[in-house]
Amino acid sequence: LGRGNLYLLSGNFAAAISDFNISLKIKPDFVDALNSRGSSYNAQQKYDSALYDLNKAISIKPGYKMAYKNRALVFMKIKKYKESINDFNKYLESEPEDADIINNVGVCYQSLNKFDESIKIFDKAISINPKPAFYLSRSFSWYLLGKKEEARKDAALAKQGGVVIPEAYAKYFGL
């Protein structure tokens, strides 16, 4: 499992999957290997395989927070935002200060055109960790709500923090 995770982190997904397959031949219900192989499949855009492994890991160990987080990331990629929100929230039950995941929840609400809700979520992420990228996320929701001054302020904060602002957006706000 250790070498497979090193392969996963280095982007060698085929080698990672090969190592996880070996672990799973020895112990088919090894939730860590299922979770990591699911993450590898996700990185390869093999979403059905990723969901199969992550669903199996969760069925074996229903409280396995990392499998919920990783399944939520797959759901985001395949635009199943409600499912993604549900899984992120399960993960956040045990990691309530994970600002990156909170921001992802905000992006999901934004993708569902629930901009007021997304702003509340982005506010929470920013209060935990004021990453410049979170300001850009919130900026888009402000903009889509027609609150251009708030959008401009957040875009400017993101740019000051080193985030690359989409060209048309930056031009619109004079950034």
Short mmCIF file of C-alpha atoms in Angstrom, two decimals:
data_model
loop_
_atom_site.label_atom_id
_atom_site.label_comp_id
_atom_site.label_asym_id
_atom_site.label_seq_id
_atom_site.Cartn_x
_atom_site.Cartn_y
_atom_site.Cartn_z
CA LEU A 1 0.00 0.00 0.00
CA GLY A 2 2.81 2.40 0.87
CA ARG A 3 4.52 2.16 -2.50
CA GLY A 4 1.16 2.42 -4.27
CA ASN A 5 0.41 5.64 -2.42
CA LEU A 6 3.83 7.00 -3.39
CA TYR A 7 3.03 6.19 -7.02
CA LEU A 8 -0.35 7.88 -6.61
CA LEU A 9 1.21 11.03 -5.16
CA SER A 10 3.81 11.15 -7.93
CA GLY A 11 1.19 10.79 -10.66
CA ASN A 12 2.14 7.28 -11.75
CA PHE A 13 -1.44 6.02 -11.60
CA ALA A 14 -0.96 2.79 -13.56
CA ALA A 15 1.79 1.65 -11.17
CA ALA A 16 -0.32 2.74 -8.19
CA ILE A 17 -3.30 0.72 -9.41
CA SER A 18 -1.06 -2.30 -9.99
CA ASP A 19 0.18 -2.15 -6.39
CA PHE A 20 -3.34 -1.66 -5.01
CA ASN A 21 -4.52 -4.65 -7.07
CA ILE A 22 -1.86 -6.78 -5.39
CA SER A 23 -3.00 -5.61 -1.95
CA LEU A 24 -6.63 -6.35 -2.84
CA LYS A 25 -5.81 -9.86 -4.09
CA ILE A 26 -4.38 -10.58 -0.65
CA LYS A 27 -7.15 -8.82 1.26
CA PRO A 28 -10.22 -7.99 -0.90
CA ASP A 29 -11.87 -5.87 1.81
CA PHE A 30 -8.81 -3.67 2.46
CA VAL A 31 -10.55 -0.28 2.57
CA ASP A 32 -7.35 1.77 2.36
CA ALA A 33 -6.38 0.04 -0.89
CA LEU A 34 -9.91 0.46 -2.27
CA ASN A 35 -9.87 4.14 -1.37
CA SER A 36 -6.45 4.74 -2.89
CA ARG A 37 -7.25 2.76 -6.03
CA GLY A 38 -10.48 4.75 -6.34
CA SER A 39 -8.45 7.96 -6.13
CA SER A 40 -6.11 6.65 -8.82
CA TYR A 41 -9.03 5.81 -11.10
CA ASN A 42 -10.45 9.29 -10.48
CA ALA A 43 -7.16 10.86 -11.54
CA GLN A 44 -7.33 8.79 -14.75
CA GLN A 45 -10.92 9.95 -15.32
CA LYS A 46 -12.18 6.38 -14.91
CA TYR A 47 -15.11 7.52 -12.83
CA ASP A 48 -17.17 4.31 -12.87
CA SER A 49 -14.20 2.33 -11.55
CA ALA A 50 -13.47 5.03 -8.99
CA LEU A 51 -17.06 5.01 -7.74
CA TYR A 52 -17.09 1.21 -7.60
CA ASP A 53 -14.04 1.15 -5.32
CA LEU A 54 -15.13 4.06 -3.15
CA ASN A 55 -18.67 2.68 -2.76
CA LYS A 56 -17.20 -0.67 -1.76
CA ALA A 57 -14.88 0.96 0.79
CA ILE A 58 -17.84 2.84 2.30
CA SER A 59 -20.00 -0.30 2.37
CA ILE A 60 -17.26 -2.15 4.27
CA LYS A 61 -16.49 0.75 6.61
CA PRO A 62 -19.40 3.23 6.66
CA GLY A 63 -17.53 5.83 8.73
CA TYR A 64 -14.48 5.95 6.45
CA LYS A 65 -14.12 9.71 5.99
CA MET A 66 -11.46 9.62 3.26
CA ALA A 67 -13.65 7.48 1.02
CA TYR A 68 -16.47 10.01 1.41
CA LYS A 69 -14.10 12.85 0.55
CA ASN A 70 -12.72 11.04 -2.48
CA ARG A 71 -16.17 9.98 -3.68
CA ALA A 72 -17.33 13.60 -3.34
CA LEU A 73 -14.43 14.65 -5.59
CA VAL A 74 -15.55 12.11 -8.20
CA PHE A 75 -19.14 13.35 -7.95
CA MET A 76 -17.90 16.91 -8.53
CA LYS A 77 -16.10 15.86 -11.69
CA ILE A 78 -19.19 14.14 -13.08
CA LYS A 79 -21.39 17.08 -12.08
CA LYS A 80 -23.41 15.26 -9.41
CA TYR A 81 -23.24 18.24 -7.10
CA LYS A 82 -25.95 17.23 -4.61
CA GLU A 83 -24.25 13.88 -4.03
CA SER A 84 -20.93 15.65 -3.75
CA ILE A 85 -22.29 18.03 -1.10
CA ASN A 86 -23.69 15.09 0.89
CA ASP A 87 -20.37 13.25 0.88
CA PHE A 88 -18.32 16.35 1.63
CA ASN A 89 -20.61 17.03 4.60
CA LYS A 90 -20.06 13.48 5.88
CA TYR A 91 -16.32 14.07 5.66
CA LEU A 92 -16.66 17.46 7.37
CA GLU A 93 -18.39 15.85 10.36
CA SER A 94 -14.95 14.64 11.44
CA GLU A 95 -12.87 17.41 9.81
CA PRO A 96 -14.97 20.57 10.31
CA GLU A 97 -12.04 22.96 9.78
CA ASP A 98 -10.96 21.66 6.36
CA ALA A 99 -11.28 24.94 4.48
CA ASP A 100 -10.42 23.41 1.10
CA ILE A 101 -13.31 20.98 1.35
CA ILE A 102 -15.62 23.69 2.65
CA ASN A 103 -14.68 25.74 -0.41
CA ASN A 104 -15.51 22.73 -2.60
CA VAL A 105 -18.97 22.62 -1.01
CA GLY A 106 -19.36 26.28 -1.96
CA VAL A 107 -18.35 25.50 -5.54
CA CYS A 108 -20.99 22.76 -5.64
CA TYR A 109 -23.70 25.17 -4.46
CA GLN A 110 -22.46 27.67 -7.03
CA SER A 111 -22.75 25.01 -9.74
CA LEU A 112 -26.34 24.39 -8.61
CA ASN A 113 -27.01 28.16 -9.03
CA LYS A 114 -27.50 28.53 -5.27
CA PHE A 115 -25.34 31.61 -5.06
CA ASP A 116 -26.54 32.95 -1.69
CA GLU A 117 -25.82 29.59 -0.08
CA SER A 118 -22.43 29.39 -1.81
CA ILE A 119 -21.44 32.79 -0.41
CA LYS A 120 -22.22 31.62 3.13
CA ILE A 121 -20.05 28.56 2.56
CA PHE A 122 -17.20 30.60 1.03
CA ASP A 123 -17.42 32.98 4.01
CA LYS A 124 -16.90 30.02 6.31
CA ALA A 125 -13.91 28.73 4.32
CA ILE A 126 -12.36 32.22 4.30
CA SER A 127 -12.89 32.61 8.04
CA ILE A 128 -10.91 29.41 8.63
CA ASN A 129 -8.20 30.05 6.05
CA PRO A 130 -8.28 33.19 3.90
CA LYS A 131 -6.75 31.61 0.80
CA PRO A 132 -6.81 33.95 -2.19
CA ALA A 133 -8.49 31.28 -4.37
CA PHE A 134 -11.45 31.23 -1.97
CA TYR A 135 -11.97 34.95 -2.61
CA LEU A 136 -12.11 34.29 -6.33
CA SER A 137 -14.69 31.55 -5.79
CA ARG A 138 -16.82 33.93 -3.75
CA SER A 139 -16.28 36.67 -6.32
CA PHE A 140 -17.99 34.58 -9.01
CA SER A 141 -21.06 34.10 -6.80
CA TRP A 142 -21.23 37.81 -6.03
CA TYR A 143 -20.99 38.54 -9.74
CA LEU A 144 -23.73 36.07 -10.63
CA LEU A 145 -25.95 37.67 -7.98
CA GLY A 146 -25.41 41.04 -9.66
CA LYS A 147 -23.35 42.41 -6.77
CA LYS A 148 -20.53 43.71 -8.89
CA GLU A 149 -18.73 45.81 -6.27
CA GLU A 150 -18.48 42.85 -3.88
CA ALA A 151 -17.33 40.70 -6.81
CA ARG A 152 -14.67 43.25 -7.77
CA LYS A 153 -13.36 43.50 -4.21
CA ASP A 154 -13.02 39.73 -3.87
CA ALA A 155 -11.40 39.42 -7.30
CA ALA A 156 -8.90 42.12 -6.33
CA LEU A 157 -8.08 40.27 -3.08
CA ALA A 158 -7.57 37.05 -5.03
CA LYS A 159 -5.28 38.81 -7.51
CA GLN A 160 -3.27 40.42 -4.69
CA GLY A 161 -2.78 36.94 -3.29
CA GLY A 162 -1.32 35.68 -6.55
CA VAL A 163 -4.34 34.01 -8.12
CA VAL A 164 -4.49 34.29 -11.89
CA ILE A 165 -7.77 35.97 -12.74
CA PRO A 166 -9.49 34.93 -15.98
CA GLU A 167 -8.67 37.59 -18.58
CA ALA A 168 -12.23 38.65 -19.43
CA TYR A 169 -13.12 38.82 -15.73
CA ALA A 170 -10.03 40.90 -14.91
CA LYS A 171 -10.73 43.24 -17.80
CA TYR A 172 -14.37 43.65 -16.73
CA PHE A 173 -13.24 44.74 -13.25
CA GLY A 174 -10.21 46.70 -14.42
CA LEU A 175 -7.77 44.44 -12.55
#
